[in-house]
């Protein structure tokens, strides 16, 4: 289990790095002020799935609005931010963590939905480690030998 949790933490660091770099490239191409600072904020926001992205939307919108007002560039920045968040939540996380914690991508999405519905923000935050724990327990559960105890039949 320690190895699975360590793999999860390494995967989370990799996710933060990938999202930070992708966001910086998008914001730099769009010539947004404070692109590096905002990219780091967006990268760190993925530590708390979904809720972090919602919170960091405000600074991104504020800087874009202060720089351009309600202009086409403002909407380009919001579109780029939305695409990055969509790809992170629906493509990068399931693919990355399926490799890192050895779970199917659909199992990760189901775990986030299930634990998020059960415990809200905390459930979303701990969904992948909990799914990893459940998977490890299931894999290590002793198999019932049919010949070892004749009174128990499965």
mmCIF file of C-alpha atoms in Angstrom:
data_model
loop_
_atom_site.group_PDB
_atom_site.id
_atom_site.type_symbol
_atom_site.label_atom_id
_atom_site.label_comp_id
_atom_site.label_asym_id
_atom_site.label_seq_id
_atom_site.Cartn_x
_atom_site.Cartn_y
_atom_site.Cartn_z
ATOM 1 C CA UNK A 1 0.000 0.000 0.000
ATOM 2 C CA UNK A 2 2.899 2.349 0.732
ATOM 3 C CA UNK A 3 4.129 1.863 -2.813
ATOM 4 C CA UNK A 4 0.669 2.669 -4.213
ATOM 5 C CA UNK A 5 0.420 5.886 -2.158
ATOM 6 C CA UNK A 6 3.948 6.886 -3.183
ATOM 7 C CA UNK A 7 3.010 6.262 -6.820
ATOM 8 C CA UNK A 8 -0.111 8.386 -6.354
ATOM 9 C CA UNK A 9 1.943 11.280 -4.950
ATOM 10 C CA UNK A 10 4.431 11.021 -7.838
ATOM 11 C CA UNK A 11 1.515 10.991 -10.275
ATOM 12 C CA UNK A 12 0.031 14.082 -8.635
ATOM 13 C CA UNK A 13 3.356 15.925 -8.950
ATOM 14 C CA UNK A 14 3.520 14.920 -12.616
ATOM 15 C CA UNK A 15 -0.053 16.139 -13.153
ATOM 16 C CA UNK A 16 0.741 19.490 -11.510
ATOM 17 C CA UNK A 17 3.818 19.856 -13.730
ATOM 18 C CA UNK A 18 1.994 18.973 -16.961
ATOM 19 C CA UNK A 19 -0.934 21.309 -16.235
ATOM 20 C CA UNK A 20 1.418 24.146 -15.224
ATOM 21 C CA UNK A 21 3.458 23.845 -18.424
ATOM 22 C CA UNK A 22 0.396 23.530 -20.680
ATOM 23 C CA UNK A 23 -1.280 26.506 -19.007
ATOM 24 C CA UNK A 24 1.853 28.625 -19.227
ATOM 25 C CA UNK A 25 2.217 27.878 -22.938
ATOM 26 C CA UNK A 26 -1.434 28.742 -23.590
ATOM 27 C CA UNK A 27 -1.338 31.950 -21.527
ATOM 28 C CA UNK A 28 2.013 33.042 -23.027
ATOM 29 C CA UNK A 29 0.740 32.476 -26.568
ATOM 30 C CA UNK A 30 -2.335 34.537 -25.717
ATOM 31 C CA UNK A 31 -0.027 37.205 -24.189
ATOM 32 C CA UNK A 32 -1.786 37.222 -20.825
ATOM 33 C CA UNK A 33 -0.098 39.269 -18.099
ATOM 34 C CA UNK A 34 1.324 37.246 -15.189
ATOM 35 C CA UNK A 35 1.171 34.076 -17.317
ATOM 36 C CA UNK A 36 3.733 32.218 -15.198
ATOM 37 C CA UNK A 37 2.111 33.107 -11.859
ATOM 38 C CA UNK A 38 -1.344 32.139 -13.124
ATOM 39 C CA UNK A 39 0.024 28.922 -14.637
ATOM 40 C CA UNK A 40 1.531 27.936 -11.281
ATOM 41 C CA UNK A 41 -1.812 28.683 -9.574
ATOM 42 C CA UNK A 42 -3.666 26.579 -12.135
ATOM 43 C CA UNK A 43 -1.121 23.778 -11.744
ATOM 44 C CA UNK A 44 -1.472 23.797 -7.959
ATOM 45 C CA UNK A 45 -5.253 23.924 -8.259
ATOM 46 C CA UNK A 46 -5.339 20.373 -9.603
ATOM 47 C CA UNK A 47 -4.289 19.084 -6.179
ATOM 48 C CA UNK A 48 -7.930 19.504 -5.162
ATOM 49 C CA UNK A 49 -9.886 18.092 -8.119
ATOM 50 C CA UNK A 50 -12.664 20.235 -9.590
ATOM 51 C CA UNK A 51 -12.954 22.606 -6.599
ATOM 52 C CA UNK A 52 -9.427 23.916 -7.121
ATOM 53 C CA UNK A 53 -10.171 24.710 -10.746
ATOM 54 C CA UNK A 54 -13.309 26.610 -9.748
ATOM 55 C CA UNK A 55 -11.406 28.739 -7.233
ATOM 56 C CA UNK A 56 -8.530 29.589 -9.607
ATOM 57 C CA UNK A 57 -10.966 30.635 -12.329
ATOM 58 C CA UNK A 58 -11.476 33.942 -10.506
ATOM 59 C CA UNK A 59 -7.860 35.193 -10.682
ATOM 60 C CA UNK A 60 -7.569 34.101 -14.318
ATOM 61 C CA UNK A 61 -10.771 35.955 -15.188
ATOM 62 C CA UNK A 62 -9.743 39.019 -13.175
ATOM 63 C CA UNK A 63 -6.333 39.348 -14.835
ATOM 64 C CA UNK A 64 -7.778 38.802 -18.316
ATOM 65 C CA UNK A 65 -10.557 41.320 -17.661
ATOM 66 C CA UNK A 66 -8.117 43.893 -16.246
ATOM 67 C CA UNK A 67 -5.870 43.462 -19.268
ATOM 68 C CA UNK A 68 -8.443 43.486 -22.081
ATOM 69 C CA UNK A 69 -11.899 44.138 -20.672
ATOM 70 C CA UNK A 70 -14.721 42.291 -22.368
ATOM 71 C CA UNK A 71 -12.934 41.657 -25.647
ATOM 72 C CA UNK A 72 -12.273 38.630 -27.789
ATOM 73 C CA UNK A 73 -8.904 38.018 -26.036
ATOM 74 C CA UNK A 74 -10.730 37.709 -22.703
ATOM 75 C CA UNK A 75 -12.912 34.948 -24.114
ATOM 76 C CA UNK A 76 -9.908 33.241 -25.756
ATOM 77 C CA UNK A 77 -8.201 33.021 -22.350
ATOM 78 C CA UNK A 78 -11.337 31.608 -20.747
ATOM 79 C CA UNK A 79 -11.734 29.110 -23.589
ATOM 80 C CA UNK A 80 -8.101 27.992 -23.270
ATOM 81 C CA UNK A 81 -8.497 27.660 -19.491
ATOM 82 C CA UNK A 82 -11.701 25.646 -19.932
ATOM 83 C CA UNK A 83 -10.082 23.305 -22.468
ATOM 84 C CA UNK A 84 -7.077 22.740 -20.183
ATOM 85 C CA UNK A 85 -9.314 21.958 -17.214
ATOM 86 C CA UNK A 86 -11.511 19.658 -19.301
ATOM 87 C CA UNK A 87 -8.529 17.738 -20.677
ATOM 88 C CA UNK A 88 -6.983 17.484 -17.221
ATOM 89 C CA UNK A 89 -10.087 16.173 -15.504
ATOM 90 C CA UNK A 90 -11.348 13.886 -18.251
ATOM 91 C CA UNK A 91 -8.228 12.696 -20.088
ATOM 92 C CA UNK A 92 -4.995 13.327 -18.179
ATOM 93 C CA UNK A 93 -6.082 12.241 -14.686
ATOM 94 C CA UNK A 94 -7.731 8.958 -15.697
ATOM 95 C CA UNK A 95 -4.899 7.995 -18.056
ATOM 96 C CA UNK A 96 -2.068 9.107 -15.783
ATOM 97 C CA UNK A 97 -3.434 7.595 -12.600
ATOM 98 C CA UNK A 98 -4.534 4.378 -14.275
ATOM 99 C CA UNK A 99 -0.849 3.786 -15.011
ATOM 100 C CA UNK A 100 0.407 5.084 -11.677
ATOM 101 C CA UNK A 101 -1.962 3.257 -9.301
ATOM 102 C CA UNK A 102 -2.817 0.362 -11.613
ATOM 103 C CA UNK A 103 -6.548 1.064 -11.922
ATOM 104 C CA UNK A 104 -8.662 1.243 -15.057
ATOM 105 C CA UNK A 105 -9.445 4.851 -16.131
ATOM 106 C CA UNK A 106 -13.194 4.175 -15.848
ATOM 107 C CA UNK A 107 -12.671 2.923 -12.282
ATOM 108 C CA UNK A 108 -10.990 6.226 -11.425
ATOM 109 C CA UNK A 109 -13.850 8.260 -12.875
ATOM 110 C CA UNK A 110 -16.416 6.089 -11.054
ATOM 111 C CA UNK A 111 -14.452 6.447 -7.797
ATOM 112 C CA UNK A 112 -14.389 10.245 -8.103
ATOM 113 C CA UNK A 113 -18.117 10.335 -8.810
ATOM 114 C CA UNK A 114 -18.990 7.840 -6.082
ATOM 115 C CA UNK A 115 -16.841 9.236 -3.279
ATOM 116 C CA UNK A 116 -17.582 12.815 -4.336
ATOM 117 C CA UNK A 117 -21.307 12.112 -4.121
ATOM 118 C CA UNK A 118 -20.834 10.365 -0.799
ATOM 119 C CA UNK A 119 -18.514 12.832 0.997
ATOM 120 C CA UNK A 120 -18.484 15.943 -1.199
ATOM 121 C CA UNK A 121 -15.196 17.793 -1.620
ATOM 122 C CA UNK A 122 -13.316 15.457 0.740
ATOM 123 C CA UNK A 123 -14.589 12.464 -1.205
ATOM 124 C CA UNK A 124 -13.323 13.928 -4.479
ATOM 125 C CA UNK A 125 -9.966 14.740 -2.868
ATOM 126 C CA UNK A 126 -9.487 11.223 -1.477
ATOM 127 C CA UNK A 127 -11.258 9.253 -4.252
ATOM 128 C CA UNK A 128 -8.172 7.904 -6.025
ATOM 129 C CA UNK A 129 -6.303 6.906 -2.829
ATOM 130 C CA UNK A 130 -9.480 5.241 -1.507
ATOM 131 C CA UNK A 131 -10.017 3.379 -4.780
ATOM 132 C CA UNK A 132 -6.374 2.291 -4.664
ATOM 133 C CA UNK A 133 -6.813 1.052 -1.102
ATOM 134 C CA UNK A 134 -9.959 -0.893 -2.004
ATOM 135 C CA UNK A 135 -8.192 -2.402 -5.023
ATOM 136 C CA UNK A 136 -5.202 -3.437 -2.885
ATOM 137 C CA UNK A 137 -7.457 -5.050 -0.255
ATOM 138 C CA UNK A 138 -9.388 -6.953 -2.921
ATOM 139 C CA UNK A 139 -6.161 -8.157 -4.560
ATOM 140 C CA UNK A 140 -4.671 -9.283 -1.241
ATOM 141 C CA UNK A 141 -7.822 -10.898 0.146
ATOM 142 C CA UNK A 142 -7.082 -14.567 0.741
ATOM 143 C CA UNK A 143 -8.672 -16.801 -1.833
ATOM 144 C CA UNK A 144 -10.856 -19.577 -0.469
ATOM 145 C CA UNK A 145 -9.362 -22.978 -1.201
ATOM 146 C CA UNK A 146 -12.139 -25.390 -2.011
ATOM 147 C CA UNK A 147 -10.278 -28.335 -0.476
ATOM 148 C CA UNK A 148 -9.160 -26.669 2.767
ATOM 149 C CA UNK A 149 -12.523 -26.429 4.549
ATOM 150 C CA UNK A 150 -15.308 -28.724 3.324
ATOM 151 C CA UNK A 151 -18.000 -26.877 5.320
ATOM 152 C CA UNK A 152 -17.468 -23.665 3.371
ATOM 153 C CA UNK A 153 -18.510 -23.694 -0.255
ATOM 154 C CA UNK A 154 -18.596 -20.758 -2.596
#
